Coordinates of C-alpha atoms in Angstrom, one line a residue:
Chain L
X1 CA 4.3 -36.9 26.8
X2 CA 1.2 -35.0 25.6
X3 CA 0.4 -35.7 21.9
X4 CA -1.1 -32.9 19.9
X5 CA -2.8 -34.5 16.9
X6 CA -3.1 -32.0 14.1
X7 CA -3.6 -34.4 11.2
X8 CA -6.3 -33.2 8.9
X9 CA -5.9 -29.6 10.1
X10 CA -4.7 -27.2 7.5
X11 CA -2.5 -24.1 7.7
X12 CA -2.5 -21.8 9.6
X13 CA -5.2 -23.4 11.8
X14 CA -2.9 -26.2 12.8
X15 CA -0.3 -23.7 14.0
X16 CA -2.8 -21.8 16.1
X17 CA -4.1 -25.0 17.5
X18 CA -0.6 -26.1 18.4
X19 CA -0.1 -22.8 20.2
X20 CA -3.2 -23.2 22.2
X21 CA -2.4 -26.8 23.1
X22 CA 1.1 -25.7 24.2
X23 CA -0.4 -23.2 26.6
X24 CA -1.6 -26.2 28.6
X25 CA 1.9 -27.4 29.4
X26 CA 4.8 -26.0 31.3
X27 CA 8.0 -24.5 29.8
X28 CA 10.7 -27.2 29.6
X29 CA 8.2 -30.0 29.1
X30 CA 8.2 -31.9 25.9
X31 CA 5.2 -32.6 23.6
X32 CA 4.7 -34.5 20.4
X33 CA 2.8 -32.9 17.5
X34 CA 1.4 -34.9 14.6
X35 CA 1.4 -33.1 11.3
X36 CA 0.4 -34.0 7.8
X37 CA 2.9 -34.2 5.0
X38 CA 3.1 -31.2 2.6
X39 CA 2.4 -27.6 3.8
X40 CA 1.8 -28.5 7.4
X41 CA 5.2 -30.2 8.0
X42 CA 6.9 -27.4 6.0
X43 CA 5.3 -24.5 7.9
X44 CA 4.4 -25.6 11.4
X45 CA 7.9 -26.6 12.7
X46 CA 9.4 -23.4 11.4
X47 CA 6.7 -21.3 13.0
X48 CA 7.0 -23.1 16.3
X49 CA 10.8 -22.6 16.2
X50 CA 10.2 -18.8 15.7
X51 CA 7.9 -18.8 18.7
X52 CA 10.8 -19.9 20.9
X53 CA 10.2 -23.6 21.3
X54 CA 13.1 -26.0 21.0
X55 CA 12.6 -28.6 18.2
X56 CA 14.1 -31.9 19.3
X57 CA 13.3 -34.2 16.4
X58 CA 11.1 -34.8 13.5
X59 CA 10.4 -38.2 11.9
X60 CA 8.1 -39.5 9.3
X61 CA 5.9 -42.4 10.5
X62 CA 5.1 -45.5 8.6
X63 CA 1.6 -44.0 7.9
X64 CA 3.2 -41.1 6.1
X65 CA 2.5 -38.2 8.6
X66 CA 5.1 -36.5 10.7
X67 CA 5.8 -36.6 14.4
X68 CA 7.5 -33.5 15.7
X69 CA 8.9 -33.6 19.2
X70 CA 9.5 -30.3 20.9
X71 CA 10.4 -28.7 24.3
X72 CA 8.2 -25.8 25.2
X73 CA 10.1 -22.6 25.4
X74 CA 9.8 -19.8 28.0
X75 CA 7.0 -17.3 27.4
Chain N
X1 CA -14.7 20.4 -4.8
X2 CA -13.7 24.0 -3.9
X3 CA -11.7 26.1 -6.3
X4 CA -9.5 29.0 -5.5
X5 CA -11.1 32.3 -6.7
X6 CA -7.8 34.1 -7.5
X7 CA -6.3 33.8 -10.9
X8 CA -4.1 30.7 -11.2
X9 CA -0.6 31.3 -9.9
X10 CA 1.2 28.0 -10.2
X11 CA 4.6 27.3 -8.8
X12 CA 6.1 25.5 -11.8
X13 CA 8.8 23.9 -9.6
X14 CA 6.1 21.6 -8.4
X15 CA 5.7 20.3 -11.9
X16 CA 9.4 19.9 -12.6
X17 CA 9.7 16.2 -11.7
X18 CA 6.2 15.3 -12.8
X19 CA 3.6 13.5 -10.8
X20 CA 0.8 15.6 -12.2
X21 CA -0.9 13.7 -14.9
X22 CA -3.4 15.1 -17.3
X23 CA -6.9 13.6 -17.1
X24 CA -9.7 13.4 -19.7
X25 CA -11.7 16.3 -18.2
X26 CA -10.9 20.0 -18.7
X27 CA -8.5 21.4 -16.1
X28 CA -8.3 18.0 -14.3
X29 CA -5.2 16.1 -13.3
X30 CA -4.2 13.1 -11.4
X31 CA -1.7 13.7 -8.6
X32 CA 0.6 10.8 -8.1
X33 CA 2.0 10.6 -4.6
X34 CA 5.4 9.4 -3.6
X35 CA 5.1 6.1 -1.6
X36 CA 8.5 4.4 -1.8
X37 CA 8.1 0.6 -1.2
X38 CA 4.4 1.1 -0.6
X39 CA 4.8 1.9 3.0
X40 CA 2.3 4.4 4.2
X41 CA 2.3 5.6 7.8
X42 CA -1.2 6.0 9.3
X43 CA -0.9 9.7 10.0
X44 CA 0.2 10.3 6.3
X45 CA -2.8 8.2 5.1
X46 CA -5.1 10.3 7.2
X47 CA -3.7 13.5 5.7
X48 CA -4.0 12.1 2.2
X49 CA -7.7 11.2 2.9
X50 CA -8.3 14.8 4.2
X51 CA -6.7 16.3 1.1
X52 CA -8.5 14.0 -1.3
X53 CA -11.8 14.7 0.3
X54 CA -11.2 18.5 0.1
X55 CA -9.8 18.8 -3.4
X56 CA -10.3 15.5 -5.2
X57 CA -13.0 13.2 -6.6
X58 CA -14.9 10.5 -4.7
X59 CA -12.1 8.0 -4.7
X60 CA -8.3 7.7 -4.9
X61 CA -6.6 5.2 -7.1
X62 CA -4.0 2.7 -5.8
X63 CA -1.5 2.6 -8.7
X64 CA 0.2 -0.6 -9.9
X65 CA 3.5 0.7 -8.5
X66 CA 2.2 1.2 -5.0
X67 CA 1.4 4.9 -5.2
X68 CA -1.8 6.6 -4.1
X69 CA -3.1 8.8 -6.8
X70 CA -5.5 11.7 -6.1
X71 CA -8.1 11.8 -8.9
X72 CA -9.9 14.8 -10.5
X73 CA -7.6 17.5 -9.1
X74 CA -8.0 20.9 -10.6
X75 CA -4.6 22.2 -11.6
X76 CA -5.3 25.5 -9.8
X77 CA -5.1 23.6 -6.5
X78 CA -1.6 22.1 -7.2
X79 CA 0.2 24.5 -4.9
X80 CA -2.2 24.3 -2.0
X81 CA -2.3 20.5 -2.3
X82 CA 1.5 20.3 -2.3
X83 CA 1.6 22.5 0.8
X84 CA -1.1 20.7 2.7
X85 CA 0.4 17.2 2.0
X86 CA 3.8 18.6 3.0
X87 CA 2.5 19.0 6.6
X88 CA 2.5 15.2 6.7
X89 CA 5.8 15.1 4.8
X90 CA 3.9 13.5 1.9
X91 CA 5.6 14.3 -1.4
X92 CA 4.4 14.1 -5.0
X93 CA 5.9 11.4 -7.2
X94 CA 7.5 11.5 -10.7
X95 CA 6.7 10.6 -14.3
X96 CA 8.7 11.0 -17.5
X97 CA 12.3 10.0 -18.2
X98 CA 13.4 9.8 -14.6
X99 CA 14.2 7.4 -11.9
X100 CA 10.8 6.4 -10.5
X101 CA 9.7 5.7 -7.0
X102 CA 11.1 2.3 -6.1
X103 CA 8.7 -0.6 -5.5
X104 CA 9.3 -3.1 -2.7
X105 CA 7.6 -5.9 -0.9
X106 CA 7.0 -5.7 2.9
X107 CA 10.6 -6.7 3.5
X108 CA 11.8 -8.7 6.5
X109 CA 10.7 -6.8 9.6
X110 CA 7.3 -8.6 9.9
X111 CA 7.2 -10.9 6.9
X112 CA 8.8 -14.3 7.7
X113 CA 9.8 -14.9 4.1
X114 CA 11.8 -11.7 3.7
X115 CA 15.6 -12.3 3.6
X116 CA 16.7 -8.6 3.3
X117 CA 15.4 -5.2 4.3
X118 CA 13.7 -4.2 1.1
X119 CA 12.0 -1.3 2.8
X120 CA 15.2 0.2 3.8
X121 CA 16.7 -0.2 0.3
X122 CA 13.6 1.4 -1.3
X123 CA 13.8 4.4 1.1
X124 CA 17.5 4.9 0.4
X125 CA 17.0 4.7 -3.4
X126 CA 14.1 7.1 -3.2
X127 CA 16.1 9.5 -1.1
X128 CA 19.2 9.5 -3.2
X129 CA 18.0 8.9 -6.7
X130 CA 14.4 9.8 -7.0
X131 CA 13.5 12.0 -10.0
X132 CA 17.1 11.9 -11.4
X133 CA 16.7 12.6 -15.1
X134 CA 18.0 9.7 -17.3
X135 CA 18.0 11.8 -20.5
X136 CA 16.4 8.9 -22.3
X137 CA 13.5 7.1 -20.8
X138 CA 11.9 6.0 -17.5
X139 CA 14.0 4.0 -15.1
X140 CA 12.3 1.6 -12.7
X141 CA 13.7 -0.2 -9.7
X142 CA 12.1 -2.8 -7.5
X143 CA 13.1 -4.8 -4.4
X144 CA 11.9 -8.3 -3.7
X145 CA 12.8 -9.7 -0.3
X146 CA 13.1 -13.3 -1.4
X147 CA 13.0 -15.4 -4.6
X148 CA 9.2 -15.7 -4.4
X149 CA 9.6 -12.3 -5.9
X150 CA 6.1 -10.8 -5.4
X151 CA 7.3 -7.5 -6.9
X152 CA 8.4 -9.2 -10.2
X153 CA 11.8 -7.6 -9.9
X154 CA 13.0 -8.8 -13.3
X155 CA 10.4 -6.6 -15.1
X156 CA 12.2 -3.5 -13.9
X157 CA 15.2 -1.7 -15.4
X158 CA 17.1 -2.9 -12.3
X159 CA 15.5 -5.5 -10.2
X160 CA 16.8 -6.7 -6.8
X161 CA 15.9 -10.0 -5.2
X162 CA 16.9 -10.9 -1.6
X163 CA 19.1 -14.0 -1.5
X164 CA 21.1 -16.1 1.0
X165 CA 23.7 -18.7 0.3
X166 CA 23.3 -21.6 2.8
X167 CA 25.9 -23.6 4.7
X168 CA 25.4 -26.7 6.8
X169 CA 26.7 -27.6 10.3
X170 CA 26.5 -31.4 10.0
X171 CA 26.9 -31.9 13.8
X172 CA 23.8 -29.9 14.5
X173 CA 21.7 -31.7 11.9
X174 CA 19.1 -34.0 13.3
X175 CA 18.6 -35.8 10.0
X176 CA 14.9 -34.9 9.7
X177 CA 15.0 -34.4 6.0
X178 CA 12.9 -31.2 6.0
X179 CA 15.4 -29.2 4.1
X180 CA 15.5 -31.7 1.2
X181 CA 11.8 -32.0 1.3
X182 CA 11.4 -28.2 1.1
X183 CA 14.1 -27.5 -1.5
X184 CA 12.1 -26.7 -4.7
X185 CA 15.0 -26.7 -7.1
X186 CA 16.3 -30.0 -5.6
X187 CA 19.7 -28.6 -4.6
X188 CA 19.5 -30.5 -1.4
X189 CA 19.1 -34.3 -1.3
X190 CA 19.5 -36.7 1.6
X191 CA 22.8 -38.7 1.5
X192 CA 23.5 -42.2 2.5
X193 CA 24.5 -41.1 6.0
X194 CA 21.1 -39.5 6.3
X195 CA 22.6 -36.0 6.2
X196 CA 21.8 -33.4 3.5
X197 CA 24.0 -33.1 0.4
X198 CA 24.1 -29.7 -1.1
X199 CA 24.7 -29.1 -4.8
X200 CA 25.5 -25.5 -5.7
X201 CA 24.3 -25.2 -9.2
X202 CA 20.5 -25.7 -8.9
X203 CA 20.3 -23.5 -5.7
X204 CA 18.4 -20.3 -6.3
X205 CA 19.4 -18.9 -2.8
X206 CA 15.9 -18.8 -1.5
X207 CA 16.9 -19.8 2.0
X208 CA 14.0 -22.2 2.6
X209 CA 16.5 -24.7 4.0
X210 CA 17.6 -22.2 6.6
X211 CA 14.1 -21.2 7.4
X212 CA 12.7 -24.7 7.7
X213 CA 15.6 -26.3 9.6
X214 CA 14.3 -27.2 13.1
X215 CA 17.8 -27.5 14.5
X216 CA 19.4 -24.4 13.0
X217 CA 22.0 -26.6 11.3
X218 CA 21.5 -24.6 8.1
X219 CA 22.6 -21.0 8.3
X220 CA 23.5 -18.2 5.9
X221 CA 27.0 -17.9 4.5
X222 CA 26.3 -14.9 2.4
X223 CA 23.4 -12.5 2.1
X224 CA 22.6 -9.8 -0.4
X225 CA 20.7 -9.1 -3.6
X226 CA 20.5 -11.0 -6.8
X227 CA 20.4 -8.3 -9.4
X228 CA 18.6 -8.6 -12.8
X229 CA 18.9 -5.8 -15.3
X230 CA 17.1 -4.7 -18.4
X231 CA 13.5 -5.6 -17.7
X232 CA 10.4 -3.7 -18.7
X233 CA 6.8 -4.4 -19.5
X234 CA 4.5 -2.5 -21.8
X235 CA 4.1 -3.0 -25.6
X236 CA 7.4 -4.9 -26.0
X237 CA 8.2 -6.7 -22.8
X238 CA 11.6 -7.7 -21.8
X239 CA 12.6 -9.8 -18.8
X240 CA 15.8 -8.6 -17.1
X241 CA 18.7 -11.1 -16.7
X242 CA 21.3 -11.8 -14.1
X243 CA 24.2 -9.4 -13.8
X244 CA 25.2 -9.6 -10.1
X245 CA 24.8 -11.8 -7.1
X246 CA 24.9 -11.2 -3.3
X247 CA 25.2 -7.5 -3.7
X248 CA 25.5 -6.1 -0.2
X249 CA 22.4 -4.1 0.8
X250 CA 24.5 -1.0 1.6
X251 CA 25.8 -0.9 -2.0
X252 CA 22.5 -0.7 -3.7
X253 CA 22.4 3.0 -4.4
X254 CA 25.9 3.1 -5.7
X255 CA 25.2 0.0 -7.9
X256 CA 22.2 1.7 -9.5
X257 CA 24.2 4.8 -10.1
X258 CA 26.8 2.7 -11.9
X259 CA 24.2 1.2 -14.1
X260 CA 22.7 4.7 -14.8
X261 CA 26.1 6.0 -15.7
X262 CA 26.5 3.3 -18.4
X263 CA 22.9 3.7 -19.6
X264 CA 23.3 7.5 -20.1
X265 CA 26.6 7.1 -21.9
X266 CA 25.6 4.2 -24.2
X267 CA 22.1 5.5 -25.0
X268 CA 23.7 8.8 -26.2
X269 CA 22.0 9.8 -29.5
X270 CA 19.6 6.8 -29.3
X271 CA 16.7 9.0 -28.1
X272 CA 13.9 7.6 -26.0
X273 CA 15.2 4.1 -25.4
X274 CA 14.9 1.8 -22.3
X275 CA 18.0 0.3 -20.7
X276 CA 17.1 -3.3 -21.8
X277 CA 17.1 -2.3 -25.4
X278 CA 20.4 -0.6 -25.0
X279 CA 21.8 -3.8 -23.5
X280 CA 20.4 -5.8 -26.4
X281 CA 22.1 -3.4 -28.8
X282 CA 25.5 -3.2 -27.1
X283 CA 25.5 -6.8 -25.8
X284 CA 25.4 -7.7 -22.1
X285 CA 29.2 -8.1 -21.9
X286 CA 29.7 -4.4 -22.2
X287 CA 27.6 -3.7 -19.1
X288 CA 29.2 -6.6 -17.3
X289 CA 32.6 -5.2 -17.9
X290 CA 31.5 -1.8 -16.7
X291 CA 30.0 -3.3 -13.5
X292 CA 33.0 -5.6 -12.8
X293 CA 35.3 -2.6 -12.4
X294 CA 33.4 -1.6 -9.3
X295 CA 31.8 -4.9 -8.3
X296 CA 34.4 -7.6 -9.0
X297 CA 33.0 -9.7 -6.1
X298 CA 29.4 -9.6 -7.3
X299 CA 29.4 -9.3 -11.1
X300 CA 28.6 -12.6 -12.8
X301 CA 31.1 -14.1 -15.3
X302 CA 28.7 -14.1 -18.2
X303 CA 25.1 -13.5 -18.8
X304 CA 22.4 -13.4 -21.6
X305 CA 20.7 -10.3 -22.9
X306 CA 17.3 -9.3 -21.6
X307 CA 14.8 -11.8 -22.9
X308 CA 12.1 -10.8 -25.3
X309 CA 8.7 -12.1 -24.4
X310 CA 6.7 -12.8 -27.5
X311 CA 3.3 -11.9 -26.3
X312 CA 1.6 -11.8 -29.7
X313 CA 1.6 -15.5 -30.5
X314 CA -2.2 -16.1 -30.8
X315 CA -3.4 -16.9 -34.3
X316 CA -5.4 -14.1 -35.7
X317 CA -8.1 -14.9 -38.2

């Protein structure tokens, strides 16, 4: 599963980068997106959901950042 | 700045609801345009630019309440300006003791924060109530699409704020905890079973839980406007207080009319007085009782009078 590491990237650049990275995979495939705590984890999952991707899970890692798992939606 | 050569022949009907405001210079006026909710179509904007260039000064002014104001207009050109703007269906706004052009945020069509269609509400109020004489003082209305409340709705005579009441589908919940994390008033906390626990009282109906939920486990149970009444700014500011909740969007015009009815009646013989000061004088219960007759589902059980903001607290030497 591709990992899109957006730690240290602030809003809305992280969302745009996630969009670009998701263009590289096929619809139906899953990817993991790493996000910082705070604004990124509040905003990016919601924006990706609105773009039509299916959010499968979100968990906080021991290091404190978040790992979002999603399935790429149809274009 | 061309002037008509003929003697001034002004259609006084154009002046009836105001919108023509005297400036410092001789013969010069500001013409306040009617821009409900601050939405301006591009063709209308072009027409305004054309008219401003032809009859006005070197700039226009964007008013605090979302209007475009033409500056340095000679009063002899009122009629021709009204006529030319009319080609783009652009009307002149109001001033004085009337219902003013409603203010609104961008609403919900393109703004992801918007919970309700404030633009639609602003247009409806503008169409049905604009310019209605109150008999007492100005009457301002504003629509905020969510509790972030960019338009500062509670500083209006009647201020509307979009709201949704959330409900949880526990089965769909993936226990990510984002809702609890996002809940500013801490109405949501994570329970022992790692599912969210909702407490009604602190909730301000902002809908952040619904927006942020990755699994759509949170959804809206009710939607409408939170209504605060009696606000104003100026020399003696008042912040409006809560009178109704989850008012359906389609009942906004009727609700304002109901408030206006009470205002006109209770302000009788009080002269130039704003609604908030009438509420302070009569007590908020009187207005609540009046509203409850028509809005039993929405009127709150009790409230406090509009709140005085003491702005002059600095120590003067």
